[in-house]
PDB file of C-alpha atoms in Angstrom:
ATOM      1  CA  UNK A 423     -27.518 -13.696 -29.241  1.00 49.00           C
ATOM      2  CA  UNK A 424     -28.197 -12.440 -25.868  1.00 52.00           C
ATOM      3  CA  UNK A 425     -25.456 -10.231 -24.473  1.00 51.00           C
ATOM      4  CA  UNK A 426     -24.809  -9.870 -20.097  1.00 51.00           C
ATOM      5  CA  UNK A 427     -22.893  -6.801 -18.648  1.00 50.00           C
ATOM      6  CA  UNK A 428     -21.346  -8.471 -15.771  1.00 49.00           C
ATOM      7  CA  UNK A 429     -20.028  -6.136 -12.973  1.00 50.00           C
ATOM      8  CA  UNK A 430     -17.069  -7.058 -11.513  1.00 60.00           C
ATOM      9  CA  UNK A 431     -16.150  -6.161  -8.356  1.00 73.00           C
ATOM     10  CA  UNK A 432     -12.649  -4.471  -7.284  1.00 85.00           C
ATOM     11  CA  UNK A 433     -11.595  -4.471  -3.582  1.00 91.00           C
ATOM     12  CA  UNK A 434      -9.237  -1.290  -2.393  1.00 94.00           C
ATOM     13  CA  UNK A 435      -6.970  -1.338   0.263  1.00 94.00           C
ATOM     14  CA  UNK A 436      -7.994   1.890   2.443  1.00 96.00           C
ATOM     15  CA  UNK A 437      -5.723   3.731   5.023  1.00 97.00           C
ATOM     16  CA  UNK A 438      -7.370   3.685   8.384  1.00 96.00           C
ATOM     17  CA  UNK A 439      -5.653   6.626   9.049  1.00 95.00           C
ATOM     18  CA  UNK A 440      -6.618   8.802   6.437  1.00 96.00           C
ATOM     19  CA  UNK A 441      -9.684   7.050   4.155  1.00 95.00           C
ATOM     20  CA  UNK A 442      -7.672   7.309   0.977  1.00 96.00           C
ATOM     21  CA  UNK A 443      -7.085   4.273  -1.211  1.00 95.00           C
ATOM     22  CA  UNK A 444      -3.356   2.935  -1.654  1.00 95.00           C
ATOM     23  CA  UNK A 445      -4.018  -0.355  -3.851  1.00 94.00           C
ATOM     24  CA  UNK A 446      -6.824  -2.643  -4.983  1.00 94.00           C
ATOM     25  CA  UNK A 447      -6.990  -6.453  -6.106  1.00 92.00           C
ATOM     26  CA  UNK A 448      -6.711  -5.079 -10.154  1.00 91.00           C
ATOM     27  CA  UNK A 449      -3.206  -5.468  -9.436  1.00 92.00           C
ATOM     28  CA  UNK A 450      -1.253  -8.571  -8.841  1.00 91.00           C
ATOM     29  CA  UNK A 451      -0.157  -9.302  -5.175  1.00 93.00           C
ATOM     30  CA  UNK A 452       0.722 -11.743  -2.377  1.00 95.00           C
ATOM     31  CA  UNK A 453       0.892 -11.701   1.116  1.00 95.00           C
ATOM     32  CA  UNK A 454       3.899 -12.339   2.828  1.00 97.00           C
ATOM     33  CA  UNK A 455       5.499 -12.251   6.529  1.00 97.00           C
ATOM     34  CA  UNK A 456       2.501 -14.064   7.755  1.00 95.00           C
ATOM     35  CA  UNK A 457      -0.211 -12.071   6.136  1.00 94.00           C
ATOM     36  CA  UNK A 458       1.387  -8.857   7.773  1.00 96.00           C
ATOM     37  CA  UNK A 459       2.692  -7.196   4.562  1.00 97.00           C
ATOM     38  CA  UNK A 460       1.405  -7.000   1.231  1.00 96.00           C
ATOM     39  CA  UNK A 461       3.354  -7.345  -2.007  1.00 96.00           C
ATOM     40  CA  UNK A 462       2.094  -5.855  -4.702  1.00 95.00           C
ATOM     41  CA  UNK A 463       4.083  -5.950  -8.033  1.00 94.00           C
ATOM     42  CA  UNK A 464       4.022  -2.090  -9.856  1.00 95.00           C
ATOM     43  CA  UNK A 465       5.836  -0.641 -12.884  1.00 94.00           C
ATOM     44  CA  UNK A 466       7.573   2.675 -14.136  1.00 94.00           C
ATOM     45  CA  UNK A 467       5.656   4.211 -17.053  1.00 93.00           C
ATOM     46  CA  UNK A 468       5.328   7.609 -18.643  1.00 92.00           C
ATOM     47  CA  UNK A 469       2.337   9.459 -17.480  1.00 89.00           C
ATOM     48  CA  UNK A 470       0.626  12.854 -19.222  1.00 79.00           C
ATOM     49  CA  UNK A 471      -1.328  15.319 -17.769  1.00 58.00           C
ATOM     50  CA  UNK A 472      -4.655  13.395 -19.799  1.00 66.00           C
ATOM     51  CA  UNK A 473      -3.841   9.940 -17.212  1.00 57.00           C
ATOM     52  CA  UNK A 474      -2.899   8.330 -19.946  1.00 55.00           C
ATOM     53  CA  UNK A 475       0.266   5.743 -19.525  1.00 53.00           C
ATOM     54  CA  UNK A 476       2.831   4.729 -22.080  1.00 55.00           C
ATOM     55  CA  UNK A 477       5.036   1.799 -20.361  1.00 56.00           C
ATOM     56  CA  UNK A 478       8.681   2.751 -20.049  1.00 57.00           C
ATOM     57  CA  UNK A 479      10.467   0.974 -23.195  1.00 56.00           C
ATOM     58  CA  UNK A 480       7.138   0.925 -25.207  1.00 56.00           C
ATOM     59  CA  UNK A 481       7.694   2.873 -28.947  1.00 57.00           C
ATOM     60  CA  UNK A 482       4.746   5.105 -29.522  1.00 55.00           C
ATOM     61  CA  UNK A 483       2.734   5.581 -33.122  1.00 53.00           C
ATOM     62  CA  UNK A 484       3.746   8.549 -35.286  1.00 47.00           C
ATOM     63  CA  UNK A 485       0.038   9.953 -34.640  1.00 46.00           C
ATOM     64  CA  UNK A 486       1.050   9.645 -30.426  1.00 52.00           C
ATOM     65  CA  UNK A 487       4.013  10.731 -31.044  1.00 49.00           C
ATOM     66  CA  UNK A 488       2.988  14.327 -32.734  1.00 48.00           C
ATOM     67  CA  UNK A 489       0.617  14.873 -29.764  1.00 49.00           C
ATOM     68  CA  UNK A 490       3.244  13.746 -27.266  1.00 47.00           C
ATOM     69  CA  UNK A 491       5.194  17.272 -27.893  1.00 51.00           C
ATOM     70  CA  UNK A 492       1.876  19.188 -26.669  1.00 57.00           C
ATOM     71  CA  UNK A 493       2.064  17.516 -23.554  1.00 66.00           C
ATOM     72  CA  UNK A 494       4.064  16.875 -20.353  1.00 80.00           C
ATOM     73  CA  UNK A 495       4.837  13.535 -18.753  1.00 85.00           C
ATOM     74  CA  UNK A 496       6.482  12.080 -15.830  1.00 90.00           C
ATOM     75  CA  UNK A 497       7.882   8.912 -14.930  1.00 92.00           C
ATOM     76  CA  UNK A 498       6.340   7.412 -12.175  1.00 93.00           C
ATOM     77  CA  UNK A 499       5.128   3.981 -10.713  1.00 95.00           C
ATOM     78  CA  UNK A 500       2.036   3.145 -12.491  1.00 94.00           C
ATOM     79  CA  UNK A 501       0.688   2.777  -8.113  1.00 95.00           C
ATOM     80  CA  UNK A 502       1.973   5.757  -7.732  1.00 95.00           C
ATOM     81  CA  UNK A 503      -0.398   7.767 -10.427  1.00 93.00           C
ATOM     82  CA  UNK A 504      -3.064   5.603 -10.385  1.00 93.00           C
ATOM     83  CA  UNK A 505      -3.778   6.240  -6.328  1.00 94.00           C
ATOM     84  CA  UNK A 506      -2.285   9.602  -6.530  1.00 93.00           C
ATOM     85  CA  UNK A 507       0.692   8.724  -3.924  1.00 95.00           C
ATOM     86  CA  UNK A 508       3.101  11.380  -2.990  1.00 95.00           C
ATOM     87  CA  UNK A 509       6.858  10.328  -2.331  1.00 95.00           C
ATOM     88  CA  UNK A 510       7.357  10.741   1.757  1.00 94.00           C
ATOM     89  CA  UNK A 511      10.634  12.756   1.322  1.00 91.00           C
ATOM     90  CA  UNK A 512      11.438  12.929   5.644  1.00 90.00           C
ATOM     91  CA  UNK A 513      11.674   9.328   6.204  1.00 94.00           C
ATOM     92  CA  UNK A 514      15.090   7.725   6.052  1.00 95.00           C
ATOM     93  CA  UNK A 515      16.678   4.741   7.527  1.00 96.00           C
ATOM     94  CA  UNK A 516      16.474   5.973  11.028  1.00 96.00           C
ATOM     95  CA  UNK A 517      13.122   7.466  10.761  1.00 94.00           C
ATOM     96  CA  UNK A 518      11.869   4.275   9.272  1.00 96.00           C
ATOM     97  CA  UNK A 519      12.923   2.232  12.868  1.00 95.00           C
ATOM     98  CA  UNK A 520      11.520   5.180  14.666  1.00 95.00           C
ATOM     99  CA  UNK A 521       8.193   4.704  12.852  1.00 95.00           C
ATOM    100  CA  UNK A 522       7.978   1.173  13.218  1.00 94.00           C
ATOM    101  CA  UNK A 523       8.859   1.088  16.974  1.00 93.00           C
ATOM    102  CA  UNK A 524       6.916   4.286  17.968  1.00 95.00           C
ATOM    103  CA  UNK A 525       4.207   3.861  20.891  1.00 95.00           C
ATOM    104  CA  UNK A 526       1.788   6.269  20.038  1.00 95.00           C
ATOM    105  CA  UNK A 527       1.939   4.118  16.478  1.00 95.00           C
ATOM    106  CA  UNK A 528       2.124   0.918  18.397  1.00 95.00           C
ATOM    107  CA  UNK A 529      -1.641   2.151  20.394  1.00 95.00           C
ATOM    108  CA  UNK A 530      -3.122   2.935  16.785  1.00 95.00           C
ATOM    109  CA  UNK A 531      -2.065  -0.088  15.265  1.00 95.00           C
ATOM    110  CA  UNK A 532      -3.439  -2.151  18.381  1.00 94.00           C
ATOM    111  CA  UNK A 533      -6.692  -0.545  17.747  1.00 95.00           C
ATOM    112  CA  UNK A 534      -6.729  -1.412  14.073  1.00 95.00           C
ATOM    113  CA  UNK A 535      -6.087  -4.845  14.368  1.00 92.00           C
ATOM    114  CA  UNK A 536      -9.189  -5.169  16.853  1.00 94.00           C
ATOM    115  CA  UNK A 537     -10.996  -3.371  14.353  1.00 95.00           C
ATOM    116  CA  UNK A 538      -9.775  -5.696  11.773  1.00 92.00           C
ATOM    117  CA  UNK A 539     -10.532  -8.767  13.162  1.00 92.00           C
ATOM    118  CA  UNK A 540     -13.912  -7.254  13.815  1.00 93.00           C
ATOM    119  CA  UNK A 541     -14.573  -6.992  10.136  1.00 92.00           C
ATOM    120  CA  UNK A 542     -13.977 -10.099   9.618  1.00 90.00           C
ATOM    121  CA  UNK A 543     -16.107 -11.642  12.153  1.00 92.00           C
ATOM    122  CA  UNK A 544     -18.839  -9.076  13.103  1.00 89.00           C
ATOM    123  CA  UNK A 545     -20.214 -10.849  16.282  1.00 92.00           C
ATOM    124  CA  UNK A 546     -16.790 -10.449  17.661  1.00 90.00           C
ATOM    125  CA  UNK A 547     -17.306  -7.749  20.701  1.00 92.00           C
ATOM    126  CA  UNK A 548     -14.312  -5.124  21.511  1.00 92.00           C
ATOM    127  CA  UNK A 549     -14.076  -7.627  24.272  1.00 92.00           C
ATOM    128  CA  UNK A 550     -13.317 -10.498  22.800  1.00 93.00           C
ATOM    129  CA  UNK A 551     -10.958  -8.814  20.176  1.00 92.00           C
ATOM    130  CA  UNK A 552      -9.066  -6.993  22.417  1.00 92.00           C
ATOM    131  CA  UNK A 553      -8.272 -10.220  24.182  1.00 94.00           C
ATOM    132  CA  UNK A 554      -7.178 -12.002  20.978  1.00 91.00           C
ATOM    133  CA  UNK A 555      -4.638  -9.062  20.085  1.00 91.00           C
ATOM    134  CA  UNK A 556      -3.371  -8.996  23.359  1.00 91.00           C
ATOM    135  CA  UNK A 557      -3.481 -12.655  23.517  1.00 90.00           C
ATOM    136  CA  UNK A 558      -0.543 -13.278  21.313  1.00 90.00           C
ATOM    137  CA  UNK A 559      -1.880 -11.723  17.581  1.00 91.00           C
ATOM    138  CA  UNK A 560      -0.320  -8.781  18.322  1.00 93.00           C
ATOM    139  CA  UNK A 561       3.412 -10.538  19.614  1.00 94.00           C
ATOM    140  CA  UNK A 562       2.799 -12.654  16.566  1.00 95.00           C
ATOM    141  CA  UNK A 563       2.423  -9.369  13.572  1.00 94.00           C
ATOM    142  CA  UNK A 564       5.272  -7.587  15.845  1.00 94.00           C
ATOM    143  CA  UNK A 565       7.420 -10.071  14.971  1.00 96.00           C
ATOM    144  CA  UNK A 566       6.560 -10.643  11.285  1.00 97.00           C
ATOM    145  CA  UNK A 567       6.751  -6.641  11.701  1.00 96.00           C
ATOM    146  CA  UNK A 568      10.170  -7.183  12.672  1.00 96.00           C
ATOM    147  CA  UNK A 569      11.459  -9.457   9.698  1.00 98.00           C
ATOM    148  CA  UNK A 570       9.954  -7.557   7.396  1.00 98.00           C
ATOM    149  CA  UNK A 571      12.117  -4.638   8.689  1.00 97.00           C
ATOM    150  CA  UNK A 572      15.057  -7.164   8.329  1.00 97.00           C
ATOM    151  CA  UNK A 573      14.119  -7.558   5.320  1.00 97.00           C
ATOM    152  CA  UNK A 574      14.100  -3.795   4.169  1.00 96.00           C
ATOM    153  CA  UNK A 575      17.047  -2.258   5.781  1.00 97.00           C
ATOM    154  CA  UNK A 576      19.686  -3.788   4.435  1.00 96.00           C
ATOM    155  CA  UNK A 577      18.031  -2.749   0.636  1.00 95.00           C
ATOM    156  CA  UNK A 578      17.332   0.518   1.915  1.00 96.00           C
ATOM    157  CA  UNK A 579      19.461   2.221  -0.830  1.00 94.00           C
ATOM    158  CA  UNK A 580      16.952   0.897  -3.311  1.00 94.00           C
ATOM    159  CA  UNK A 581      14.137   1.979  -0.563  1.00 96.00           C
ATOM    160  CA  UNK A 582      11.105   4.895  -1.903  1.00 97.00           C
ATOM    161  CA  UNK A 583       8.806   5.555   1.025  1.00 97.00           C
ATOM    162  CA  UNK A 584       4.886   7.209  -0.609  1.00 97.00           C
ATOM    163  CA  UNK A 585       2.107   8.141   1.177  1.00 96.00           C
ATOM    164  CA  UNK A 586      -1.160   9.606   0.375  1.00 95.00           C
ATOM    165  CA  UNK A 587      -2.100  13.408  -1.057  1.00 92.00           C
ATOM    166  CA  UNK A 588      -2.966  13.835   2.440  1.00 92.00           C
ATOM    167  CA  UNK A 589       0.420  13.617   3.788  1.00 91.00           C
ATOM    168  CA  UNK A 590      -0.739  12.385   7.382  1.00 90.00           C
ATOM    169  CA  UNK A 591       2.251  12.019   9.916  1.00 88.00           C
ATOM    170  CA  UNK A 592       0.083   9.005  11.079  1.00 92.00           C
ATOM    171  CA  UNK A 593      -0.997   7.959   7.614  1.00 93.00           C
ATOM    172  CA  UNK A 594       0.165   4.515   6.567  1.00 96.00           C
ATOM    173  CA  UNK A 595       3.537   4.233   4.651  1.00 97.00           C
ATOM    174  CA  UNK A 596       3.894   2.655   1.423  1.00 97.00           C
ATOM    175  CA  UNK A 597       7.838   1.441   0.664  1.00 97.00           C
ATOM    176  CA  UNK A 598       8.817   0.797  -2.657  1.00 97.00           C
ATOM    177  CA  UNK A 599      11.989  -1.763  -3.131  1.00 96.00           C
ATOM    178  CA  UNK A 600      13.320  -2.203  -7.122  1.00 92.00           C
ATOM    179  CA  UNK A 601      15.360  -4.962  -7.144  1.00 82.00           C
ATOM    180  CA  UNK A 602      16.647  -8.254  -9.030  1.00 81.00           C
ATOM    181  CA  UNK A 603      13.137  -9.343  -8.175  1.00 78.00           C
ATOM    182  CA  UNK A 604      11.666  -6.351 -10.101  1.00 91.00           C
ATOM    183  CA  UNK A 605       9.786  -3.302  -8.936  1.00 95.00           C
ATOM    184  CA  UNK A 606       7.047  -3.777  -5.718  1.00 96.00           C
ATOM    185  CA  UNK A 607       5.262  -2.008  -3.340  1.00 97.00           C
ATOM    186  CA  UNK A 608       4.954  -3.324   0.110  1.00 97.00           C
ATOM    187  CA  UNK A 609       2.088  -2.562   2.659  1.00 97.00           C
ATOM    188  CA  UNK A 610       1.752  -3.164   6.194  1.00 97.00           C
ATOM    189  CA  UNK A 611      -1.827  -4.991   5.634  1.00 94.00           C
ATOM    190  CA  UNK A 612      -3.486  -4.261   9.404  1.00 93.00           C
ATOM    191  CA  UNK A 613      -2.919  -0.236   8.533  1.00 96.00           C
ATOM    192  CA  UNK A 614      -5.945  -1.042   5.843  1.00 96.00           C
ATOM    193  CA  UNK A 615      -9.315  -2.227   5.947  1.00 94.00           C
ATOM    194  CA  UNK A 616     -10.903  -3.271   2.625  1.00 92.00           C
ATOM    195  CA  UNK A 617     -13.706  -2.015   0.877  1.00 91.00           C
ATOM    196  CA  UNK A 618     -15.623  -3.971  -2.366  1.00 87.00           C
ATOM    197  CA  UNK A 619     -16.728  -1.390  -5.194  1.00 81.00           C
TER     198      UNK A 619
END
């Protein structure tokens, strides 16, 4: 028998902000609201300082359990540990509308959906980009923006906002929502370019 090592390859979503990664195609997802935010389904486990994970409900062997005692753990979102997210503890309800509607945010986010649609069709010139954002791309993800923010207020009680170790006021936002749906993580997608590794 001949044996092959295939390589698969994993795509990451990366802040544009701050060049950390927040998810990657590993985990289940969907796009929704037009392709303007990402759902990505997550889960509460048990994590020890060693990064290993024991799933919330799961009953541990006798031999994990004895080593278990030696060790701390937390309960977080498996995203959460695996891309080292911090919990952004300033933004509430308000702050959340502030974000979303804020010009100086509005500016970046222009520029990173021209830079978007550049990677995605490299003989597009700054030109030509510009004019399809400001053509109607832009009206059109504002909107989706807002539904998705109709969608999120009214659950905002069962709302967790993350961002990255680097804590960057102008560093994407990740909101978590646990609901009758189950637990997700929701990303505005044009805040991210994508990398293959």
């Amino acid at each position: 028998k001949q044996w092959y090592q295939r390589r698969v390859a994993i795509t990451a979503g990366i802040d544009r902000c701050t060049g950390e990664d927040h998810f990657s195609d590993a985990y289940a997802y969907e796009e929704l609201f037009g392709g303007a935010i990402v759902k990505a389904a997550c889960k509460w486990g048990h994590y020890s300082n060693n990064e290993d994970v024991v799933l919330a409900g799961s009953n541990p062997s006798a031999e994990d359990g004895e080593e278990a005692g030696t060790e701390t753990s937390e309960r977080k979102i498996d995203l959460v540990h695996q891309f080292k997210l911090v919990e952004c503890n300033y933004m509430n309800k308000k702050g959340f509308k502030e974000w979303l509607t804020d010009e100086d945010n509005m500016t970046r986010w222009k520029k990173f959906f021209v830079d978007g649609l550049q990677e995605k069709d490299y003989k597009l010139s700054d030109e030509d980009a510009l004019a399809k954002v400001e053509g109607g791309a832009m009206k059109e993800w504002k909107k989706e923006l807002t539904n998705f923010a109709k969608f999120i207020l009214p659950q905002w009680k069962n709302v967790m906002v993350y961002h990255d170790v680097k804590e960057d006021l102008e560093g994407a936002k990740i909101f978590y929502i646990g609901d009758g749906e189950g637990d997700n993580f929701y990303y505005i997608n044009n805040l991210y370019r994508t990398e293959k590794f």
